[in-house]
Amino acid sequence: MANIIKTHGFVLNTVPFKESSMFVSLLTRQNGKVKLVAKGVRRPKSRLCGALERFSLDEIIYYRRESKDVYTLSDAVVIQGYERIRTHPQRVNAALVLCEFFDKTLPPEEPHTHAFSLMDNFLEALTRAPEEQIKSTTYAYLLKALPDAGVHPRIDSCVRCHAPIEYNNKKVDFSIGAGGIVCERDFDDTVVFMHHDTLDALQGIYKNRSVVMTERTVADLARMLPDYLYYHLDGLALNSLKHL
Ligand SMILES: [Zn+2]
């Protein structure tokens, strides 16, 4: 028996398949991440081809069969193509950071309404962000997405002994391995320092306050986040993050 599913989804990634088809990974409102095959989509006359650009929000219809791992995309219509992002290469690359992150970390077919609304808010924010805030906006949303992959950094007290940390304008020790800030007693070889304003920004982001990132906070995150992702998510490396 096949279920017909109609839902909204962001195109996370596409990979050519056979002569004229494509695998499409989407973050759907209803069923989390799904992987579909779009048959014949690379033929010039396919009605689906314009709808499968990465980070477009589409209305899609697909058939779900219990016996198959990959389902067939039946129809896709663009609801929001984010033209203002698409005409600006740095914004395009920024948009792909969250696409790549969700594509590589979310388990298939588990509802993830938080990830879906985060993507929605991120692309809206990226559309509006002044050029000099593209990076900080992207890091802020990538940090907000970490809990969706089960790797929330611990930043309220020492991640090992839970002692409160006095950092009075000093640099803060963050253990990549332990996944959070550490006190002097729990210092380990994976500790990197971050500035206290970076800790303030992290705390603001996870408490849903509006955060203004300083230049050095952006630099701290650029230095720490790739190692953090690599360590906690099985060697994950985001290509789009390298080019941000
Ligand atoms: Zn400690």
PDB file of C-alpha atoms and ligand atoms in Angstrom:
ATOM      1  CA  MET A   1       0.000   0.000   0.000  1.00  0.00           C
ATOM      2  CA  ALA A   2       1.273   3.482  -0.848  1.00  0.00           C
ATOM      3  CA  ASN A   3       0.411   6.540   1.203  1.00  0.00           C
ATOM      4  CA  ILE A   4       0.215   9.799  -0.684  1.00  0.00           C
ATOM      5  CA  ILE A   5       1.866  12.547   1.344  1.00  0.00           C
ATOM      6  CA  LYS A   6       1.486  16.243   0.655  1.00  0.00           C
ATOM      7  CA  THR A   7       3.632  18.557   2.748  1.00  0.00           C
ATOM      8  CA  HIS A   8       6.028  21.495   2.668  1.00  0.00           C
ATOM      9  CA  GLY A   9       9.753  20.899   2.496  1.00  0.00           C
ATOM     10  CA  PHE A  10      13.074  22.693   2.138  1.00  0.00           C
ATOM     11  CA  VAL A  11      15.397  21.181  -0.459  1.00  0.00           C
ATOM     12  CA  LEU A  12      18.541  20.262   1.500  1.00  0.00           C
ATOM     13  CA  ASN A  13      20.566  18.542  -1.187  1.00  0.00           C
ATOM     14  CA  THR A  14      20.346  16.950  -4.627  1.00  0.00           C
ATOM     15  CA  VAL A  15      22.521  14.236  -6.157  1.00  0.00           C
ATOM     16  CA  PRO A  16      22.314  13.136  -9.818  1.00  0.00           C
ATOM     17  CA  PHE A  17      21.127   9.557 -10.221  1.00  0.00           C
ATOM     18  CA  LYS A  18      21.267   7.467 -13.404  1.00  0.00           C
ATOM     19  CA  GLU A  19      20.874   9.317 -16.686  1.00  0.00           C
ATOM     20  CA  SER A  20      18.071  11.671 -15.969  1.00  0.00           C
ATOM     21  CA  SER A  21      17.006  11.327 -12.341  1.00  0.00           C
ATOM     22  CA  MET A  22      18.040  12.833  -9.050  1.00  0.00           C
ATOM     23  CA  PHE A  23      18.009  11.966  -5.367  1.00  0.00           C
ATOM     24  CA  VAL A  24      16.537  14.829  -3.374  1.00  0.00           C
ATOM     25  CA  SER A  25      16.880  15.262   0.357  1.00  0.00           C
ATOM     26  CA  LEU A  26      14.212  17.458   1.921  1.00  0.00           C
ATOM     27  CA  LEU A  27      13.434  18.760   5.384  1.00  0.00           C
ATOM     28  CA  THR A  28       9.665  18.436   5.542  1.00  0.00           C
ATOM     29  CA  ARG A  29       7.221  20.064   7.918  1.00  0.00           C
ATOM     30  CA  GLN A  30       5.513  16.771   8.595  1.00  0.00           C
ATOM     31  CA  ASN A  31       8.054  13.956   8.475  1.00  0.00           C
ATOM     32  CA  GLY A  32      11.456  15.524   9.136  1.00  0.00           C
ATOM     33  CA  LYS A  33      14.156  14.636   6.647  1.00  0.00           C
ATOM     34  CA  VAL A  34      13.081  12.489   3.715  1.00  0.00           C
ATOM     35  CA  LYS A  35      15.029  11.221   0.746  1.00  0.00           C
ATOM     36  CA  LEU A  36      13.130  10.981  -2.524  1.00  0.00           C
ATOM     37  CA  VAL A  37      13.946  10.043  -6.055  1.00  0.00           C
ATOM     38  CA  ALA A  38      12.845  12.543  -8.685  1.00  0.00           C
ATOM     39  CA  LYS A  39      12.550  10.518 -11.866  1.00  0.00           C
ATOM     40  CA  GLY A  40      13.395  12.119 -15.193  1.00  0.00           C
ATOM     41  CA  VAL A  41      13.925  15.484 -13.532  1.00  0.00           C
ATOM     42  CA  ARG A  42      17.113  16.251 -15.483  1.00  0.00           C
ATOM     43  CA  ARG A  43      15.360  16.031 -18.832  1.00  0.00           C
ATOM     44  CA  PRO A  44      14.892  19.516 -20.306  1.00  0.00           C
ATOM     45  CA  LYS A  45      11.118  19.343 -20.286  1.00  0.00           C
ATOM     46  CA  SER A  46      10.642  18.055 -16.758  1.00  0.00           C
ATOM     47  CA  ARG A  47       8.114  20.170 -14.873  1.00  0.00           C
ATOM     48  CA  LEU A  48       9.978  19.492 -11.626  1.00  0.00           C
ATOM     49  CA  CYS A  49      13.401  20.781 -12.579  1.00  0.00           C
ATOM     50  CA  GLY A  50      12.952  24.421 -11.484  1.00  0.00           C
ATOM     51  CA  ALA A  51      11.548  23.335  -8.114  1.00  0.00           C
ATOM     52  CA  LEU A  52      14.566  21.422  -6.866  1.00  0.00           C
ATOM     53  CA  GLU A  53      17.096  24.162  -6.190  1.00  0.00           C
ATOM     54  CA  ARG A  54      18.744  23.822  -2.808  1.00  0.00           C
ATOM     55  CA  PHE A  55      17.073  25.755   0.060  1.00  0.00           C
ATOM     56  CA  SER A  56      13.877  26.404  -1.910  1.00  0.00           C
ATOM     57  CA  LEU A  57      10.711  25.848   0.078  1.00  0.00           C
ATOM     58  CA  ASP A  58       8.392  23.639  -1.956  1.00  0.00           C
ATOM     59  CA  GLU A  59       5.004  22.078  -1.665  1.00  0.00           C
ATOM     60  CA  ILE A  60       5.666  18.454  -2.459  1.00  0.00           C
ATOM     61  CA  ILE A  61       3.696  15.289  -3.049  1.00  0.00           C
ATOM     62  CA  TYR A  62       5.314  11.903  -2.696  1.00  0.00           C
ATOM     63  CA  TYR A  63       4.359   8.286  -2.380  1.00  0.00           C
ATOM     64  CA  ARG A  64       5.438   6.453   0.701  1.00  0.00           C
ATOM     65  CA  ARG A  65       5.734   2.669   0.476  1.00  0.00           C
ATOM     66  CA  GLU A  66       6.545   0.557   3.499  1.00  0.00           C
ATOM     67  CA  SER A  67       8.696  -1.763   1.411  1.00  0.00           C
ATOM     68  CA  LYS A  68      11.048   0.898   0.045  1.00  0.00           C
ATOM     69  CA  ASP A  69      13.870   2.939   1.504  1.00  0.00           C
ATOM     70  CA  VAL A  70      13.599   5.704  -1.056  1.00  0.00           C
ATOM     71  CA  TYR A  71      10.243   7.090  -2.088  1.00  0.00           C
ATOM     72  CA  THR A  72       9.247   8.708  -5.347  1.00  0.00           C
ATOM     73  CA  LEU A  73       8.653  12.426  -5.663  1.00  0.00           C
ATOM     74  CA  SER A  74       5.474  12.960  -7.582  1.00  0.00           C
ATOM     75  CA  ASP A  75       5.177  16.740  -7.649  1.00  0.00           C
ATOM     76  CA  ALA A  76       6.984  19.839  -6.359  1.00  0.00           C
ATOM     77  CA  VAL A  77       5.977  23.479  -6.628  1.00  0.00           C
ATOM     78  CA  VAL A  78       8.106  26.324  -5.293  1.00  0.00           C
ATOM     79  CA  ILE A  79       6.416  28.307  -2.533  1.00  0.00           C
ATOM     80  CA  GLN A  80       9.425  30.468  -1.652  1.00  0.00           C
ATOM     81  CA  GLY A  81      12.564  30.558  -3.817  1.00  0.00           C
ATOM     82  CA  TYR A  82      14.462  33.157  -1.711  1.00  0.00           C
ATOM     83  CA  GLU A  83      15.562  35.192  -4.707  1.00  0.00           C
ATOM     84  CA  ARG A  84      17.331  37.800  -2.573  1.00  0.00           C
ATOM     85  CA  ILE A  85      19.595  35.094  -1.189  1.00  0.00           C
ATOM     86  CA  ARG A  86      20.056  33.399  -4.548  1.00  0.00           C
ATOM     87  CA  THR A  87      21.441  36.482  -6.278  1.00  0.00           C
ATOM     88  CA  HIS A  88      24.212  36.946  -3.688  1.00  0.00           C
ATOM     89  CA  PRO A  89      26.935  34.248  -3.607  1.00  0.00           C
ATOM     90  CA  GLN A  90      27.910  34.753   0.041  1.00  0.00           C
ATOM     91  CA  ARG A  91      24.272  34.431   1.129  1.00  0.00           C
ATOM     92  CA  VAL A  92      23.861  31.299  -1.005  1.00  0.00           C
ATOM     93  CA  ASN A  93      26.836  29.701   0.676  1.00  0.00           C
ATOM     94  CA  ALA A  94      25.526  30.728   4.103  1.00  0.00           C
ATOM     95  CA  ALA A  95      22.115  29.192   3.347  1.00  0.00           C
ATOM     96  CA  LEU A  96      23.849  25.940   2.423  1.00  0.00           C
ATOM     97  CA  VAL A  97      25.496  25.678   5.857  1.00  0.00           C
ATOM     98  CA  LEU A  98      22.226  24.778   7.556  1.00  0.00           C
ATOM     99  CA  CYS A  99      21.102  22.660   4.575  1.00  0.00           C
ATOM    100  CA  GLU A 100      24.299  20.632   4.767  1.00  0.00           C
ATOM    101  CA  PHE A 101      24.131  20.372   8.555  1.00  0.00           C
ATOM    102  CA  PHE A 102      20.568  19.029   8.602  1.00  0.00           C
ATOM    103  CA  ASP A 103      21.184  16.799   5.593  1.00  0.00           C
ATOM    104  CA  LYS A 104      24.158  15.162   7.279  1.00  0.00           C
ATOM    105  CA  THR A 105      22.898  14.954  10.869  1.00  0.00           C
ATOM    106  CA  LEU A 106      19.136  14.415  11.027  1.00  0.00           C
ATOM    107  CA  PRO A 107      17.959  10.804  11.048  1.00  0.00           C
ATOM    108  CA  PRO A 108      15.526  10.090   8.206  1.00  0.00           C
ATOM    109  CA  GLU A 109      11.790  10.272   8.762  1.00  0.00           C
ATOM    110  CA  GLU A 110      11.714  11.515  12.317  1.00  0.00           C
ATOM    111  CA  PRO A 111       9.486  14.545  12.719  1.00  0.00           C
ATOM    112  CA  HIS A 112      11.625  17.610  13.462  1.00  0.00           C
ATOM    113  CA  THR A 113       9.354  20.634  13.669  1.00  0.00           C
ATOM    114  CA  HIS A 114      12.066  22.641  15.458  1.00  0.00           C
ATOM    115  CA  ALA A 115      14.523  22.081  12.594  1.00  0.00           C
ATOM    116  CA  PHE A 116      11.878  23.028  10.059  1.00  0.00           C
ATOM    117  CA  SER A 117      10.990  26.305  11.760  1.00  0.00           C
ATOM    118  CA  LEU A 118      14.663  27.062  12.377  1.00  0.00           C
ATOM    119  CA  MET A 119      15.357  26.746   8.661  1.00  0.00           C
ATOM    120  CA  ASP A 120      12.398  28.988   7.929  1.00  0.00           C
ATOM    121  CA  ASN A 121      13.589  31.661  10.380  1.00  0.00           C
ATOM    122  CA  PHE A 122      17.196  31.373   9.217  1.00  0.00           C
ATOM    123  CA  LEU A 123      16.382  31.970   5.557  1.00  0.00           C
ATOM    124  CA  GLU A 124      14.195  34.953   6.508  1.00  0.00           C
ATOM    125  CA  ALA A 125      17.014  36.368   8.657  1.00  0.00           C
ATOM    126  CA  LEU A 126      19.557  35.775   5.900  1.00  0.00           C
ATOM    127  CA  THR A 127      17.359  37.604   3.413  1.00  0.00           C
ATOM    128  CA  ARG A 128      17.319  40.683   5.641  1.00  0.00           C
ATOM    129  CA  ALA A 129      20.818  40.582   7.174  1.00  0.00           C
ATOM    130  CA  PRO A 130      23.212  43.353   6.129  1.00  0.00           C
ATOM    131  CA  GLU A 131      26.250  41.960   4.369  1.00  0.00           C
ATOM    132  CA  GLU A 132      28.530  42.337   7.389  1.00  0.00           C
ATOM    133  CA  GLN A 133      26.155  40.205   9.485  1.00  0.00           C
ATOM    134  CA  ILE A 134      25.880  37.213   7.150  1.00  0.00           C
ATOM    135  CA  LYS A 135      28.541  35.255   9.029  1.00  0.00           C
ATOM    136  CA  SER A 136      27.281  36.005  12.524  1.00  0.00           C
ATOM    137  CA  THR A 137      23.697  35.198  11.495  1.00  0.00           C
ATOM    138  CA  THR A 138      24.838  31.865  10.091  1.00  0.00           C
ATOM    139  CA  TYR A 139      26.841  30.937  13.189  1.00  0.00           C
ATOM    140  CA  ALA A 140      23.924  31.899  15.430  1.00  0.00           C
ATOM    141  CA  TYR A 141      21.557  29.593  13.558  1.00  0.00           C
ATOM    142  CA  LEU A 142      24.080  26.774  13.337  1.00  0.00           C
ATOM    143  CA  LEU A 143      24.422  26.978  17.130  1.00  0.00           C
ATOM    144  CA  LYS A 144      20.633  26.903  17.484  1.00  0.00           C
ATOM    145  CA  ALA A 145      20.596  23.798  15.264  1.00  0.00           C
ATOM    146  CA  LEU A 146      23.110  21.824  17.377  1.00  0.00           C
ATOM    147  CA  PRO A 147      20.452  20.535  19.833  1.00  0.00           C
ATOM    148  CA  ASP A 148      18.531  19.087  16.856  1.00  0.00           C
ATOM    149  CA  ALA A 149      21.530  16.842  16.263  1.00  0.00           C
ATOM    150  CA  GLY A 150      21.760  16.056  20.005  1.00  0.00           C
ATOM    151  CA  VAL A 151      24.960  18.018  20.637  1.00  0.00           C
ATOM    152  CA  HIS A 152      23.958  21.020  22.754  1.00  0.00           C
ATOM    153  CA  PRO A 153      27.122  22.657  24.195  1.00  0.00           C
ATOM    154  CA  ARG A 154      27.013  23.007  28.009  1.00  0.00           C
ATOM    155  CA  ILE A 155      27.762  26.560  29.012  1.00  0.00           C
ATOM    156  CA  ASP A 156      26.045  27.299  32.317  1.00  0.00           C
ATOM    157  CA  SER A 157      28.628  25.769  34.648  1.00  0.00           C
ATOM    158  CA  CYS A 158      31.588  23.383  34.455  1.00  0.00           C
ATOM    159  CA  VAL A 159      30.422  20.528  32.254  1.00  0.00           C
ATOM    160  CA  ARG A 160      32.356  17.992  34.362  1.00  0.00           C
ATOM    161  CA  CYS A 161      31.841  19.016  38.009  1.00  0.00           C
ATOM    162  CA  HIS A 162      28.995  21.551  37.608  1.00  0.00           C
ATOM    163  CA  ALA A 163      30.848  24.168  39.636  1.00  0.00           C
ATOM    164  CA  PRO A 164      29.947  27.728  38.719  1.00  0.00           C
ATOM    165  CA  ILE A 165      32.695  29.447  36.760  1.00  0.00           C
ATOM    166  CA  GLU A 166      33.957  32.902  37.592  1.00  0.00           C
ATOM    167  CA  TYR A 167      35.312  34.408  34.474  1.00  0.00           C
ATOM    168  CA  ASN A 168      35.317  38.119  35.241  1.00  0.00           C
ATOM    169  CA  ASN A 169      36.355  39.407  31.844  1.00  0.00           C
ATOM    170  CA  LYS A 170      38.947  36.713  31.492  1.00  0.00           C
ATOM    171  CA  LYS A 171      39.097  34.124  28.772  1.00  0.00           C
ATOM    172  CA  VAL A 172      36.895  31.073  29.238  1.00  0.00           C
ATOM    173  CA  ASP A 173      38.097  27.478  28.858  1.00  0.00           C
ATOM    174  CA  PHE A 174      35.893  25.408  26.605  1.00  0.00           C
ATOM    175  CA  SER A 175      36.590  21.692  26.318  1.00  0.00           C
ATOM    176  CA  ILE A 176      35.807  20.427  22.830  1.00  0.00           C
ATOM    177  CA  GLY A 177      35.916  16.837  24.116  1.00  0.00           C
ATOM    178  CA  ALA A 178      33.659  17.404  27.142  1.00  0.00           C
ATOM    179  CA  GLY A 179      31.324  19.582  25.087  1.00  0.00           C
ATOM    180  CA  GLY A 180      31.240  22.616  27.329  1.00  0.00           C
ATOM    181  CA  ILE A 181      33.017  25.083  29.556  1.00  0.00           C
ATOM    182  CA  VAL A 182      35.296  23.658  32.241  1.00  0.00           C
ATOM    183  CA  CYS A 183      36.808  24.872  35.505  1.00  0.00           C
ATOM    184  CA  GLU A 184      40.575  24.860  36.118  1.00  0.00           C
ATOM    185  CA  ARG A 185      40.453  21.458  37.820  1.00  0.00           C
ATOM    186  CA  ASP A 186      38.785  19.846  34.824  1.00  0.00           C
ATOM    187  CA  PHE A 187      41.112  21.261  32.196  1.00  0.00           C
ATOM    188  CA  ASP A 188      41.949  18.654  29.492  1.00  0.00           C
ATOM    189  CA  ASP A 189      43.939  18.460  26.217  1.00  0.00           C
ATOM    190  CA  THR A 190      40.987  19.490  24.091  1.00  0.00           C
ATOM    191  CA  VAL A 191      40.469  22.812  25.869  1.00  0.00           C
ATOM    192  CA  VAL A 192      40.397  25.900  23.687  1.00  0.00           C
ATOM    193  CA  PHE A 193      39.840  29.379  25.019  1.00  0.00           C
ATOM    194  CA  MET A 194      37.046  31.693  24.064  1.00  0.00           C
ATOM    195  CA  HIS A 195      36.428  35.300  24.953  1.00  0.00           C
ATOM    196  CA  HIS A 196      33.852  36.065  27.627  1.00  0.00           C
ATOM    197  CA  ASP A 197      31.670  37.875  25.078  1.00  0.00           C
ATOM    198  CA  THR A 198      31.522  34.614  23.084  1.00  0.00           C
ATOM    199  CA  LEU A 199      30.196  32.869  26.188  1.00  0.00           C
ATOM    200  CA  ASP A 200      27.641  35.696  26.599  1.00  0.00           C
ATOM    201  CA  ALA A 201      26.594  35.238  22.971  1.00  0.00           C
ATOM    202  CA  LEU A 202      26.213  31.456  23.397  1.00  0.00           C
ATOM    203  CA  GLN A 203      24.139  31.903  26.525  1.00  0.00           C
ATOM    204  CA  GLY A 204      21.976  34.506  24.784  1.00  0.00           C
ATOM    205  CA  ILE A 205      21.429  32.254  21.771  1.00  0.00           C
ATOM    206  CA  TYR A 206      20.302  29.277  23.874  1.00  0.00           C
ATOM    207  CA  LYS A 207      18.047  31.474  25.992  1.00  0.00           C
ATOM    208  CA  ASN A 208      16.487  32.991  22.884  1.00  0.00           C
ATOM    209  CA  ARG A 209      17.628  36.518  23.614  1.00  0.00           C
ATOM    210  CA  SER A 210      18.624  38.709  20.720  1.00  0.00           C
ATOM    211  CA  VAL A 211      22.385  38.651  20.434  1.00  0.00           C
ATOM    212  CA  VAL A 212      24.827  41.013  18.804  1.00  0.00           C
ATOM    213  CA  MET A 213      28.057  39.189  18.031  1.00  0.00           C
ATOM    214  CA  THR A 214      31.367  40.999  18.160  1.00  0.00           C
ATOM    215  CA  GLU A 215      34.013  40.394  15.543  1.00  0.00           C
ATOM    216  CA  ARG A 216      36.093  38.357  17.957  1.00  0.00           C
ATOM    217  CA  THR A 217      33.087  36.193  18.844  1.00  0.00           C
ATOM    218  CA  VAL A 218      32.666  35.380  15.162  1.00  0.00           C
ATOM    219  CA  ALA A 219      36.400  34.580  15.034  1.00  0.00           C
ATOM    220  CA  ASP A 220      36.125  32.346  18.150  1.00  0.00           C
ATOM    221  CA  LEU A 221      33.222  30.428  16.620  1.00  0.00           C
ATOM    222  CA  ALA A 222      35.001  30.064  13.281  1.00  0.00           C
ATOM    223  CA  ARG A 223      37.913  28.516  15.162  1.00  0.00           C
ATOM    224  CA  MET A 224      35.953  26.267  17.539  1.00  0.00           C
ATOM    225  CA  LEU A 225      32.837  25.081  15.729  1.00  0.00           C
ATOM    226  CA  PRO A 226      34.469  22.916  13.029  1.00  0.00           C
ATOM    227  CA  ASP A 227      36.394  20.962  15.703  1.00  0.00           C
ATOM    228  CA  TYR A 228      33.297  20.682  17.874  1.00  0.00           C
ATOM    229  CA  LEU A 229      31.239  19.257  14.987  1.00  0.00           C
ATOM    230  CA  TYR A 230      34.051  16.917  13.980  1.00  0.00           C
ATOM    231  CA  TYR A 231      34.475  15.594  17.506  1.00  0.00           C
ATOM    232  CA  HIS A 232      30.819  15.146  18.450  1.00  0.00           C
ATOM    233  CA  LEU A 233      29.254  14.183  15.132  1.00  0.00           C
ATOM    234  CA  ASP A 234      31.434  11.361  13.865  1.00  0.00           C
ATOM    235  CA  GLY A 235      33.964  13.364  11.925  1.00  0.00           C
ATOM    236  CA  LEU A 236      31.394  15.717  10.416  1.00  0.00           C
ATOM    237  CA  ALA A 237      32.964  18.413   8.222  1.00  0.00           C
ATOM    238  CA  LEU A 238      30.735  21.005   6.570  1.00  0.00           C
ATOM    239  CA  ASN A 239      32.149  22.093   3.210  1.00  0.00           C
ATOM    240  CA  SER A 240      29.904  25.126   3.095  1.00  0.00           C
ATOM    241  CA  LEU A 241      31.256  26.295   6.454  1.00  0.00           C
ATOM    242  CA  LYS A 242      34.790  26.354   5.063  1.00  0.00           C
ATOM    243  CA  HIS A 243      33.749  28.903   2.457  1.00  0.00           C
ATOM    244  CA  LEU A 244      31.527  31.066   4.628  1.00  0.00           C
TER     245      LEU A 244
HETATM  246 ZN    ZN B   1      34.897  21.409  36.979  1.00  0.00          ZN
END
